[in-house]
Short mmCIF file of C-alpha atoms in Angstrom, two decimals:
data_model
loop_
_atom_site.label_atom_id
_atom_site.label_comp_id
_atom_site.label_asym_id
_atom_site.label_seq_id
_atom_site.Cartn_x
_atom_site.Cartn_y
_atom_site.Cartn_z
CA MET A 1 109.48 164.81 286.91
CA HIS A 2 108.87 161.09 286.66
CA PRO A 3 107.52 159.77 289.99
CA LEU A 4 110.15 157.02 290.10
CA VAL A 5 112.96 159.58 289.77
CA GLN A 6 111.52 161.50 292.70
CA ARG A 7 111.39 158.42 294.89
CA ILE A 8 114.84 157.17 293.92
CA SER A 9 116.23 160.63 294.70
CA VAL A 10 114.80 160.41 298.22
CA LEU A 11 116.10 156.86 298.60
CA VAL A 12 119.58 157.88 297.49
CA ALA A 13 119.61 160.81 299.93
CA THR A 14 118.36 158.81 302.93
CA THR A 15 120.61 155.86 302.14
CA ALA A 16 123.61 158.21 301.88
CA VAL A 17 122.80 159.58 305.33
CA LEU A 18 122.48 156.03 306.67
CA ALA A 19 125.83 155.07 305.16
CA TYR A 20 127.53 158.15 306.58
CA LYS A 21 126.15 157.58 310.07
CA VAL A 22 126.97 153.87 310.14
CA ASN A 23 130.49 154.32 308.79
CA SER A 24 131.16 157.18 311.22
CA VAL A 25 130.22 155.09 314.25
CA VAL A 26 130.88 151.49 313.16
CA LYS A 27 134.23 151.76 311.44
CA GLU A 28 135.19 148.11 311.82
CA PRO A 29 133.30 145.04 310.59
CA TYR A 30 130.36 144.16 312.81
CA LEU A 31 128.76 140.77 313.49
CA ASP A 32 128.45 138.83 310.19
CA GLU A 33 130.63 141.46 308.51
CA PHE A 34 133.47 140.01 310.56
CA PHE A 35 133.37 137.10 308.08
CA HIS A 36 132.09 138.84 304.94
CA ILE A 37 134.43 141.83 304.72
CA PRO A 38 137.75 139.95 305.08
CA GLN A 39 136.56 137.38 302.55
CA ALA A 40 135.59 140.14 300.12
CA GLN A 41 139.00 141.72 300.62
CA HIS A 42 140.66 138.43 299.65
CA TYR A 43 138.62 138.46 296.44
CA CYS A 44 139.47 142.13 295.86
CA SER A 45 143.15 141.17 295.95
CA GLY A 46 142.59 138.28 293.55
CA ASN A 47 143.09 135.61 296.22
CA PHE A 48 140.15 133.50 295.16
CA HIS A 49 141.66 130.36 296.67
CA ILE A 50 141.37 131.69 300.23
CA TRP A 51 138.10 130.79 301.94
CA ASP A 52 136.93 131.17 305.54
CA PRO A 53 135.41 127.78 306.52
CA LYS A 54 133.07 129.48 309.00
CA ILE A 55 131.11 131.24 306.23
CA THR A 56 127.77 129.51 305.63
CA THR A 57 126.72 131.16 302.33
CA PRO A 58 128.29 130.83 298.84
CA PHE A 59 130.67 133.24 297.15
CA GLY A 60 128.17 135.51 295.36
CA LEU A 61 128.68 138.61 297.49
CA TYR A 62 132.46 138.41 297.25
CA ALA A 63 132.51 137.83 293.49
CA LEU A 64 130.18 140.80 293.05
CA SER A 65 132.48 142.88 295.26
CA TYR A 66 135.40 142.01 292.98
CA ILE A 67 133.42 143.22 289.94
CA TYR A 68 132.30 146.33 291.82
CA ILE A 69 135.91 147.19 292.68
CA ARG A 70 137.01 146.81 289.08
CA LEU A 71 134.22 149.14 287.94
CA LEU A 72 135.52 151.71 290.42
CA THR A 73 139.11 151.45 289.18
CA PRO A 74 139.49 155.22 288.55
CA LEU A 75 138.44 155.94 292.13
CA THR A 76 140.80 153.20 293.29
CA TYR A 77 143.71 154.93 291.60
CA ILE A 78 142.91 158.33 293.14
CA LEU A 79 142.60 156.84 296.62
CA SER A 80 145.88 154.99 296.22
CA LEU A 81 147.62 158.29 295.42
CA LEU A 82 146.24 159.77 298.63
CA SER A 83 147.57 156.76 300.55
CA PRO A 84 150.99 155.89 299.03
CA THR A 85 151.44 152.90 301.35
CA SER A 86 148.31 151.21 300.01
CA THR A 87 147.82 149.34 296.80
CA PRO A 88 144.85 150.47 294.66
CA THR A 89 142.80 147.49 295.78
CA ASP A 90 143.58 148.01 299.46
CA ALA A 91 142.58 151.66 299.17
CA LEU A 92 139.12 150.78 297.92
CA CYS A 93 138.29 147.51 299.68
CA THR A 94 137.47 149.20 302.97
CA PRO A 95 134.38 148.38 305.04
CA ALA A 96 132.78 151.70 304.06
CA LEU A 97 133.16 151.21 300.32
CA LEU A 98 132.17 147.56 300.42
CA ARG A 99 129.02 148.58 302.30
CA SER A 100 128.27 151.10 299.55
CA LEU A 101 127.62 148.16 297.22
CA ASN A 102 124.49 147.33 299.21
CA ALA A 103 123.50 151.00 299.29
CA VAL A 104 123.52 151.10 295.48
CA GLY A 105 121.42 147.95 295.35
CA VAL A 106 118.76 149.27 297.73
CA ALA A 107 118.55 152.88 296.57
CA VAL A 108 118.79 152.42 292.79
CA ILE A 109 118.72 148.90 291.34
CA LEU A 110 115.97 147.36 293.47
CA PRO A 111 113.38 150.14 292.97
CA LEU A 112 114.03 150.15 289.21
CA LEU A 113 113.32 146.42 289.00
CA ILE A 114 110.25 146.60 291.24
CA TYR A 115 108.90 149.47 289.17
CA ARG A 116 109.19 147.45 285.95
CA ILE A 117 107.46 144.43 287.49
CA SER A 118 104.63 146.55 288.84
CA ARG A 119 104.29 148.83 285.81
CA ILE A 120 104.71 146.37 282.94
CA GLY A 121 104.12 142.98 284.52
CA TYR A 122 101.08 144.02 286.57
CA GLY A 123 99.87 146.87 284.35
CA ARG A 124 99.71 149.47 287.11
CA GLY A 125 99.97 153.22 286.62
CA ARG A 126 103.26 155.09 286.91
CA GLN A 127 102.35 156.59 290.27
CA GLU A 128 101.29 153.30 291.85
CA ALA A 129 104.27 151.40 290.42
CA ALA A 130 106.68 154.05 291.72
CA ASP A 131 104.98 154.00 295.12
CA THR A 132 105.35 150.22 295.35
CA ALA A 133 109.01 150.45 294.35
CA ALA A 134 109.63 153.01 297.09
CA SER A 135 107.81 150.89 299.67
CA VAL A 136 109.89 147.81 298.90
CA ALA A 137 113.20 149.71 298.94
CA GLY A 138 112.20 151.46 302.18
CA PHE A 139 111.06 148.24 303.83
CA PRO A 140 112.89 148.21 307.19
CA LEU A 141 114.52 144.80 306.71
CA VAL A 142 115.83 145.88 303.30
CA TRP A 143 116.75 149.53 303.89
CA PHE A 144 118.61 148.88 307.16
CA PHE A 145 121.07 146.54 305.42
CA ALA A 146 121.91 149.23 302.87
CA GLY A 147 124.31 150.42 305.56
CA LEU A 148 126.03 147.07 306.13
CA PHE A 149 127.83 144.43 304.08
CA TYR A 150 125.44 141.48 304.25
CA THR A 151 124.31 138.94 301.66
CA ASP A 152 120.60 139.77 301.94
CA VAL A 153 120.41 142.82 299.67
CA TRP A 154 121.97 141.51 296.50
CA GLY A 155 120.44 138.08 296.93
CA LEU A 156 117.09 139.87 296.84
CA VAL A 157 118.13 142.11 293.92
CA PHE A 158 119.10 139.18 291.69
CA LEU A 159 115.97 137.27 292.69
CA VAL A 160 113.79 140.26 291.76
CA ALA A 161 115.77 140.66 288.52
CA GLY A 162 114.90 137.07 287.60
CA TRP A 163 111.26 137.73 288.47
CA GLU A 164 111.31 140.85 286.29
CA ARG A 165 112.39 138.81 283.28
CA VAL A 166 109.72 136.20 283.92
CA VAL A 167 106.80 138.65 284.14
CA VAL A 168 108.06 141.37 281.78
CA GLY A 169 109.73 139.19 279.15
CA LYS A 170 107.83 138.60 275.94
CA GLY A 171 107.92 134.84 276.22
CA GLY A 172 111.04 134.23 274.15
CA ARG A 173 113.12 131.20 275.04
CA TRP A 174 116.10 133.32 276.03
CA GLU A 175 113.96 135.30 278.44
CA GLY A 176 113.43 132.09 280.38
CA TRP A 177 117.15 131.38 280.47
CA LEU A 178 117.87 134.93 281.59
CA GLY A 179 115.23 134.80 284.33
CA ALA A 180 116.48 131.43 285.56
CA GLY A 181 120.10 132.56 285.36
CA LEU A 182 119.49 135.71 287.40
CA SER A 183 117.53 133.80 290.04
CA GLY A 184 120.33 131.22 289.99
CA VAL A 185 122.83 133.97 290.77
CA ALA A 186 120.62 134.86 293.76
CA VAL A 187 121.28 131.34 295.07
CA LEU A 188 124.97 132.24 295.26
CA PHE A 189 124.03 134.78 297.94
CA ARG A 190 121.50 132.75 299.94
CA GLN A 191 120.84 129.06 299.31
CA THR A 192 117.11 129.20 300.08
CA ASN A 193 116.63 131.41 297.02
CA VAL A 194 116.64 128.17 295.00
CA LEU A 195 113.04 127.65 296.16
CA TRP A 196 112.08 130.99 294.62
CA THR A 197 113.76 129.86 291.41
CA ALA A 198 111.31 126.95 291.38
CA PHE A 199 108.46 129.42 291.97
CA LEU A 200 109.57 131.49 288.97
CA GLY A 201 109.81 128.32 286.92
CA VAL A 202 106.17 127.44 287.61
CA VAL A 203 105.03 130.99 286.80
CA TRP A 204 107.04 130.95 283.56
CA VAL A 205 105.74 127.54 282.42
CA VAL A 206 102.10 128.47 283.09
CA GLY A 207 102.60 131.67 281.10
CA VAL A 208 104.25 129.84 278.19
CA LEU A 209 101.47 127.23 278.02
CA GLU A 210 98.81 129.94 278.07
CA ARG A 211 100.54 131.93 275.31
CA GLU A 212 100.86 128.80 273.18
CA ARG A 213 97.19 127.96 273.66
CA LEU A 214 96.11 131.48 272.69
CA ALA A 215 98.35 131.31 269.62
CA ARG A 216 96.64 128.06 268.55
CA VAL A 217 93.19 129.57 269.12
CA GLU A 218 94.10 132.60 267.04
CA LYS A 219 95.63 130.48 264.29
CA VAL A 220 92.56 128.30 263.76
CA GLY A 221 90.18 131.21 264.28
CA LYS A 222 88.30 129.33 266.97
CA ARG A 223 86.22 131.28 269.46
CA GLU A 224 87.85 131.05 272.86
CA GLU A 225 85.69 129.39 275.49
CA LYS A 226 85.67 130.84 278.96
CA ASP A 227 85.96 128.58 281.96
CA LYS A 228 87.38 131.08 284.37
CA GLY A 229 84.98 133.07 286.44
CA GLU A 230 81.94 130.87 285.84
CA LYS A 231 79.78 130.17 288.87
CA GLU A 232 79.49 126.53 287.95
CA VAL A 233 82.07 124.65 285.94
CA ASP A 234 82.00 121.30 284.22
CA LEU A 235 85.05 119.61 285.71
CA GLN A 236 85.07 116.88 283.10
CA ARG A 237 85.09 119.49 280.32
CA ILE A 238 87.86 121.48 281.97
CA ILE A 239 90.08 118.44 282.51
CA GLY A 240 89.29 117.28 278.98
CA ARG A 241 90.38 120.62 277.54
CA ALA A 242 93.60 120.44 279.54
CA TRP A 243 94.43 117.09 277.95
CA GLU A 244 93.12 117.77 274.45
CA GLU A 245 93.92 121.48 274.03
CA GLY A 246 96.58 122.21 276.64
CA THR A 247 94.35 124.61 278.57
CA VAL A 248 95.47 125.31 282.14
CA TYR A 249 92.56 126.06 284.43
CA ASP A 250 93.78 128.94 286.57
CA PRO A 251 90.93 131.07 288.00
CA ALA A 252 91.43 134.21 290.04
CA LEU A 253 92.23 133.53 293.67
CA SER A 254 89.28 135.63 294.81
CA GLU A 255 86.87 133.33 292.95
CA THR A 256 88.44 129.96 293.61
CA THR A 257 87.06 127.15 295.74
CA VAL A 258 88.64 123.98 297.08
CA VAL A 259 87.37 122.13 294.01
CA ASP A 260 88.79 124.85 291.74
CA THR A 261 92.15 124.59 293.46
CA ILE A 262 92.33 120.81 293.02
CA THR A 263 91.21 121.16 289.40
CA SER A 264 93.90 123.78 288.72
CA ILE A 265 96.58 121.46 290.12
CA LEU A 266 95.31 118.58 287.95
CA THR A 267 95.15 120.57 284.72
CA LEU A 268 98.75 121.82 284.89
CA PRO A 269 100.45 118.42 284.35
CA LEU A 270 97.77 117.46 281.80
CA ALA A 271 98.40 120.64 279.82
CA ALA A 272 102.13 119.99 280.11
CA LEU A 273 101.66 116.48 278.70
CA HIS A 274 99.66 117.95 275.82
CA SER A 275 102.70 120.03 274.89
CA PRO A 276 105.63 118.09 276.37
CA LEU A 277 108.34 119.66 274.22
CA THR A 278 107.11 123.19 274.90
CA THR A 279 106.89 122.46 278.62
CA LEU A 280 110.35 120.91 278.76
CA LEU A 281 111.97 123.77 276.86
CA ALA A 282 110.19 126.30 279.06
CA PHE A 283 111.15 124.68 282.36
CA LEU A 284 114.64 123.55 281.28
CA PRO A 285 116.41 126.78 282.36
CA PHE A 286 114.95 126.57 285.86
CA LEU A 287 115.45 122.79 286.00
CA THR A 288 119.12 123.36 285.19
CA VAL A 289 119.49 125.66 288.21
CA LEU A 290 117.67 123.17 290.43
CA LEU A 291 119.83 120.26 289.26
CA LEU A 292 123.03 122.23 289.75
CA PHE A 293 121.90 123.08 293.25
CA LEU A 294 121.06 119.44 293.93
CA ALA A 295 124.56 118.48 292.79
CA PHE A 296 125.97 121.05 295.22
CA VAL A 297 123.92 119.65 298.12
CA ILE A 298 125.02 116.08 297.35
CA THR A 299 128.67 117.10 297.03
CA ASN A 300 128.62 119.34 300.11
CA GLY A 301 126.51 116.96 302.19
CA SER A 302 124.18 119.77 303.22
CA ILE A 303 122.49 122.93 301.97
CA VAL A 304 124.73 124.87 304.39
CA LEU A 305 128.38 125.72 303.92
CA GLY A 306 130.74 126.10 306.87
CA ASP A 307 129.37 125.47 310.36
CA LYS A 308 126.53 123.03 309.69
CA SER A 309 125.85 122.27 313.37
CA ALA A 310 124.23 125.67 313.97
CA HIS A 311 122.02 125.43 310.88
CA THR A 312 120.57 121.94 311.06
CA ALA A 313 117.33 121.60 309.12
CA VAL A 314 114.21 121.02 311.23
CA ILE A 315 110.45 121.11 310.74
CA HIS A 316 109.35 124.42 312.20
CA LEU A 317 105.77 125.13 311.09
CA PRO A 318 105.20 128.09 313.46
CA GLN A 319 107.49 130.10 311.18
CA LEU A 320 104.46 130.49 308.90
CA LEU A 321 102.42 131.84 311.80
CA TYR A 322 105.18 134.25 312.79
CA PHE A 323 105.20 135.56 309.21
CA THR A 324 101.48 136.37 309.31
CA LEU A 325 101.91 138.35 312.52
CA PHE A 326 105.07 140.03 311.24
CA THR A 327 103.39 141.08 307.99
CA THR A 328 100.33 142.36 309.81
CA PHE A 329 102.56 144.44 312.09
CA ILE A 330 104.87 145.83 309.42
CA SER A 331 102.17 146.39 306.75
CA TRP A 332 99.21 147.46 308.89
CA PRO A 333 98.55 150.64 306.83
CA LEU A 334 97.59 148.47 303.85
CA PHE A 335 94.88 146.70 305.83
CA LEU A 336 93.45 149.75 307.57
CA ARG A 337 89.76 150.42 306.92
CA PRO A 338 86.79 151.00 309.23
CA THR A 339 84.89 147.94 308.02
CA LEU A 340 87.75 145.49 308.62
CA PRO A 341 86.45 143.97 311.91
CA ILE A 342 83.00 143.29 310.43
CA GLU A 343 84.51 141.88 307.24
CA PHE A 344 86.74 139.59 309.28
CA LEU A 345 83.86 138.28 311.39
CA ASP A 346 81.55 137.89 308.40
CA ALA A 347 84.21 136.00 306.43
CA ASN A 348 85.30 133.66 309.23
CA PHE A 349 82.60 133.60 311.92
CA PRO A 350 79.38 134.50 310.10
CA VAL A 351 77.20 133.06 312.87
CA LEU A 352 78.23 136.11 314.90
CA THR A 353 77.01 138.57 312.25
CA THR A 354 73.83 136.77 311.20
CA LEU A 355 70.44 136.71 312.85
CA PRO A 356 69.47 133.17 313.97
CA LYS A 357 66.56 133.04 311.54
CA ASN A 358 68.92 133.81 308.63
CA LEU A 359 71.53 131.19 309.43
CA THR A 360 72.41 128.76 306.67
CA VAL A 361 74.39 125.53 306.60
CA GLN A 362 77.16 127.29 304.67
CA ARG A 363 77.56 129.99 307.33
CA VAL A 364 77.65 127.47 310.15
CA ALA A 365 80.14 125.31 308.23
CA ARG A 366 82.37 128.33 307.60
CA THR A 367 82.38 129.19 311.31
CA VAL A 368 83.16 125.59 312.29
CA GLY A 369 85.94 125.51 309.70
CA SER A 370 87.52 128.64 311.15
CA VAL A 371 87.38 127.20 314.66
CA LEU A 372 89.04 123.99 313.42
CA VAL A 373 91.81 126.01 311.74
CA ILE A 374 92.46 127.89 315.00
CA ILE A 375 92.58 124.59 316.88
CA GLY A 376 95.02 123.26 314.30
CA MET A 377 97.21 126.32 314.76
CA GLY A 378 97.14 125.73 318.49
CA VAL A 379 98.28 122.14 318.03
CA VAL A 380 101.14 123.31 315.77
CA VAL A 381 102.22 125.89 318.35
CA HIS A 382 102.01 123.33 321.17
CA LYS A 383 103.86 120.53 319.39
CA ASN A 384 106.27 122.34 317.10
CA THR A 385 107.54 125.55 318.75
CA VAL A 386 111.32 125.44 318.34
CA LEU A 387 113.62 127.52 320.55
CA HIS A 388 116.98 127.67 318.81
CA PRO A 389 120.06 128.10 321.06
CA TYR A 390 120.99 131.32 319.21
CA LEU A 391 117.51 132.72 319.83
CA LEU A 392 117.88 132.13 323.56
CA ALA A 393 121.44 133.45 323.84
CA ASP A 394 121.96 136.30 321.36
CA ASN A 395 120.52 139.51 322.83
CA ARG A 396 121.58 141.62 319.84
CA HIS A 397 118.48 140.71 317.81
CA TYR A 398 114.85 141.69 318.33
CA PRO A 399 113.39 138.14 318.33
CA PHE A 400 115.40 137.48 321.52
CA TYR A 401 113.46 140.17 323.38
CA ILE A 402 110.10 139.22 321.87
CA PHE A 403 110.46 135.62 323.04
CA GLN A 404 112.01 136.57 326.39
CA ARG A 405 109.04 138.81 327.21
CA THR A 406 106.32 136.46 325.94
CA VAL A 407 106.84 132.74 325.39
CA LEU A 408 109.71 132.31 327.84
CA ARG A 409 108.10 134.40 330.57
CA TYR A 410 104.50 133.14 330.39
CA TRP A 411 103.76 129.56 329.40
CA PHE A 412 100.35 130.52 327.99
CA ALA A 413 101.62 133.41 325.82
CA LYS A 414 102.19 131.26 322.74
CA TYR A 415 98.58 130.05 322.89
CA LEU A 416 97.17 133.57 323.31
CA ALA A 417 98.91 134.50 320.06
CA VAL A 418 97.03 131.85 318.04
CA PRO A 419 93.93 134.01 317.36
CA LEU A 420 96.30 136.79 316.25
CA TYR A 421 98.00 134.39 313.85
CA PHE A 422 94.62 133.45 312.43
CA ALA A 423 93.52 137.05 312.00
CA GLY A 424 96.88 138.02 310.49
CA GLY A 425 96.82 135.09 308.09
CA TRP A 426 93.34 136.02 306.93
CA MET A 427 94.32 139.66 306.33
CA VAL A 428 97.45 138.72 304.38
CA TRP A 429 95.52 136.23 302.20
CA GLU A 430 92.48 138.49 301.81
CA LYS A 431 94.72 141.30 300.58
CA LEU A 432 96.15 138.97 297.96
CA CYS A 433 92.65 137.95 296.92
CA SER A 434 91.59 141.57 296.43
CA VAL A 435 94.28 142.30 293.82
CA LYS A 436 93.04 143.48 290.43
CA ILE A 437 95.56 143.37 287.57
CA ASP A 438 95.08 145.20 284.27
CA THR A 439 94.75 142.62 281.47
CA GLY A 440 95.74 145.16 278.82
CA ASP A 441 92.72 144.50 276.61
CA SER A 442 90.68 147.23 274.95
CA ALA A 443 87.75 146.68 277.32
CA GLY A 444 89.84 147.60 280.34
CA ASN A 445 89.15 144.29 282.08
CA LYS A 446 91.04 143.35 285.20
CA LYS A 447 91.96 139.98 286.67
CA GLY A 448 93.10 138.87 290.08
CA VAL A 449 96.12 136.96 291.29
CA SER A 450 95.70 133.47 289.89
CA THR A 451 95.24 130.31 291.92
CA LEU A 452 98.36 128.56 290.60
CA TRP A 453 100.46 131.66 291.25
CA ALA A 454 99.22 131.77 294.84
CA LEU A 455 99.85 128.05 295.33
CA ALA A 456 103.37 128.29 293.92
CA TYR A 457 104.03 131.30 296.14
CA ALA A 458 102.71 129.54 299.25
CA VAL A 459 104.80 126.41 298.60
CA ALA A 460 108.00 128.35 297.83
CA PHE A 461 107.69 130.57 300.87
CA SER A 462 106.72 127.73 303.21
CA ALA A 463 109.61 125.58 302.07
CA SER A 464 112.04 128.48 302.50
CA VAL A 465 111.22 129.08 306.18
CA VAL A 466 109.82 125.93 307.80
CA GLY A 467 113.22 124.23 307.67
CA ALA A 468 114.85 126.94 309.78
CA GLY A 469 114.95 126.41 313.53
CA LEU A 470 116.13 129.96 314.17
CA VAL A 471 113.52 132.75 314.07
CA GLU A 472 115.01 135.59 312.03
CA PHE A 473 112.83 138.22 310.42
CA ARG A 474 115.37 138.41 307.58
CA TYR A 475 114.16 135.00 306.40
CA PHE A 476 110.77 136.57 305.67
CA VAL A 477 112.09 139.24 303.30
CA PRO A 478 111.67 137.48 299.90
CA GLY A 479 108.18 136.29 300.84
CA TRP A 480 107.13 139.75 301.99
CA VAL A 481 108.58 141.45 298.90
CA VAL A 482 106.79 139.13 296.46
CA TRP A 483 103.55 139.57 298.42
CA ARG A 484 103.95 143.36 298.61
CA VAL A 485 104.58 143.75 294.89
CA ALA A 486 101.62 141.49 294.08
CA VAL A 487 99.17 143.44 296.25
CA GLY A 488 100.52 146.76 294.95
CA GLY A 489 99.41 150.12 296.28
CA SER A 490 96.00 151.69 296.23
CA GLY A 491 96.41 153.62 293.02
CA SER A 492 96.50 157.41 292.89
CA GLY A 493 92.95 157.93 294.12
CA GLU A 494 91.37 157.84 297.55
CA GLY A 495 93.34 154.83 298.72
CA ALA A 496 96.77 156.35 298.01
CA TRP A 497 96.91 157.60 301.60
CA ARG A 498 97.62 154.06 302.75
CA THR A 499 100.94 154.05 300.92
CA ARG A 500 101.83 157.44 302.39
CA VAL A 501 101.06 156.14 305.89
CA GLU A 502 103.16 153.06 305.09
CA TRP A 503 106.11 155.28 304.19
CA LEU A 504 105.71 157.26 307.40
CA TRP A 505 105.53 154.02 309.40
CA PHE A 506 108.60 152.61 307.67
CA GLY A 507 110.42 155.88 308.35
CA ILE A 508 109.64 155.65 312.06
CA VAL A 509 110.72 152.00 312.26
CA ASN A 510 113.90 152.72 310.32
CA TRP A 511 114.78 155.71 312.50
CA VAL A 512 114.25 153.72 315.70
CA THR A 513 116.26 150.72 314.52
CA VAL A 514 119.16 152.84 313.27
CA TRP A 515 119.14 154.92 316.49
CA LEU A 516 119.24 151.77 318.61
CA PHE A 517 121.98 150.31 316.45
CA LEU A 518 124.20 153.38 316.64
CA ARG A 519 123.41 154.90 320.04
CA ARG A 520 122.43 152.08 322.36
CA GLY A 521 125.51 149.89 322.21
CA PHE A 522 126.37 147.67 325.16
CA GLU A 523 129.05 145.23 326.26
CA TRP A 524 129.07 141.57 327.14
CA VAL A 525 130.86 140.58 330.31
CA SER A 526 132.62 137.88 328.33
CA GLU A 527 133.92 140.45 325.77
CA PRO A 528 134.85 143.64 327.66
CA GLY A 529 135.64 146.67 325.54
CA LYS A 530 133.78 145.33 322.50
CA VAL A 531 130.56 147.15 321.64
CA GLN A 532 127.49 144.99 320.86
CA ARG A 533 124.61 146.54 318.92
CA PHE A 534 120.88 145.92 318.48
CA MET A 535 119.78 145.00 314.97
CA TRP A 536 117.27 142.96 313.03
#
């Protein structure tokens, strides 16, 4: 049996159990569902003109619900016969069946898309691609919402669908439009997905320019020169080739330096100017989505619909630090190896792992640089820690308890976390640097994640979270998913155990979160008789 079929079968079974348990205990809309489910029911009934002004996200989830209901028309008819007082739409547009839309997305559609990206786009084996697909679908902040009717799941599905077209598509013009269109649909579920549309646009343009350059080289029969991977590069020659030949300098992240990074950034616009029409046509689909979104923001007066006062944009740089710690916690099996502490010290504080007589200027400079980065993180934490009113008041979410037991209880706690942020950031970045992607050539060569890809990823993710004053782990989901797919698994050899441990870990986290959600309900004094539940 195909490994993906095996994993989807398990996902379907576990998601069905989740749906049954949630719908048996939480029969009425809960928390954000209080807004989403009635709005979806209006759409189900064809009342598209009715809109709840308190909803802060666009209409994507409700429009998809309408389509979903129409696809289930036969079931609608049967249910209406069992309930003569209900219309066919009323019989189907129940909380349970609306929630099933997310279950389908998590258990079936998402792993299929992730598998294609990993298998075709990254050239990984069937086993590893299927493992990665299962890990993403089982990720606690994705799998949990398969049991509820939230915007997160299908916003992620459409974003991943756009990514699949960008990395799997053969470079045709319509592939770009399809990728941009699908990522644009993702914006209709969560507005910050527009930043990931820009990320996909950069990845697509770089790929198009590289394919055009290779086509020219093949056409003229010219031997291709290699800049990437050289120990020493002639910057003037590289920049000259960008302008004269349209060559984008994009070395593997594991081999790049600060100079390489700056050079890569410079060569992209130069290569674009060498082929302006090609660049414009390649980026036009994504530019269209970005311009449409800009028009929405100007017309609406904000990126947020509904209650704008609770979602005012701020500069909140510690969100990036929280992500490093979150990823280290949730993905620790991927980092686990006995040599990790020594590798960390040698990479960041080499003066501690080197005999005094063997010290070099480079090792001392690297240690000083790491110390300066930690100091910078400390300054960011000191000056820019934002405590959103919802974070301080809403005890139904885990961040409330994390902050209550650390930052709000001990004034020094946020500073003690800085070395952990640094270590987590290094592990997340180092894992990305260690990626080896099959190039598909006859020699079996492999390449790493490219510098421009990593830069585009870092900018898109940073922009998507630093503007949020509220700390919600759900905001990290797209960034984690893109990172997780990029780093992949450990193949089917000795390192495959890491993925198995990851699944076990995810299973434990999922079981605990679902148990708390269903069995540890409580009441607020201000709302007697109404059960409140713990959730992400």
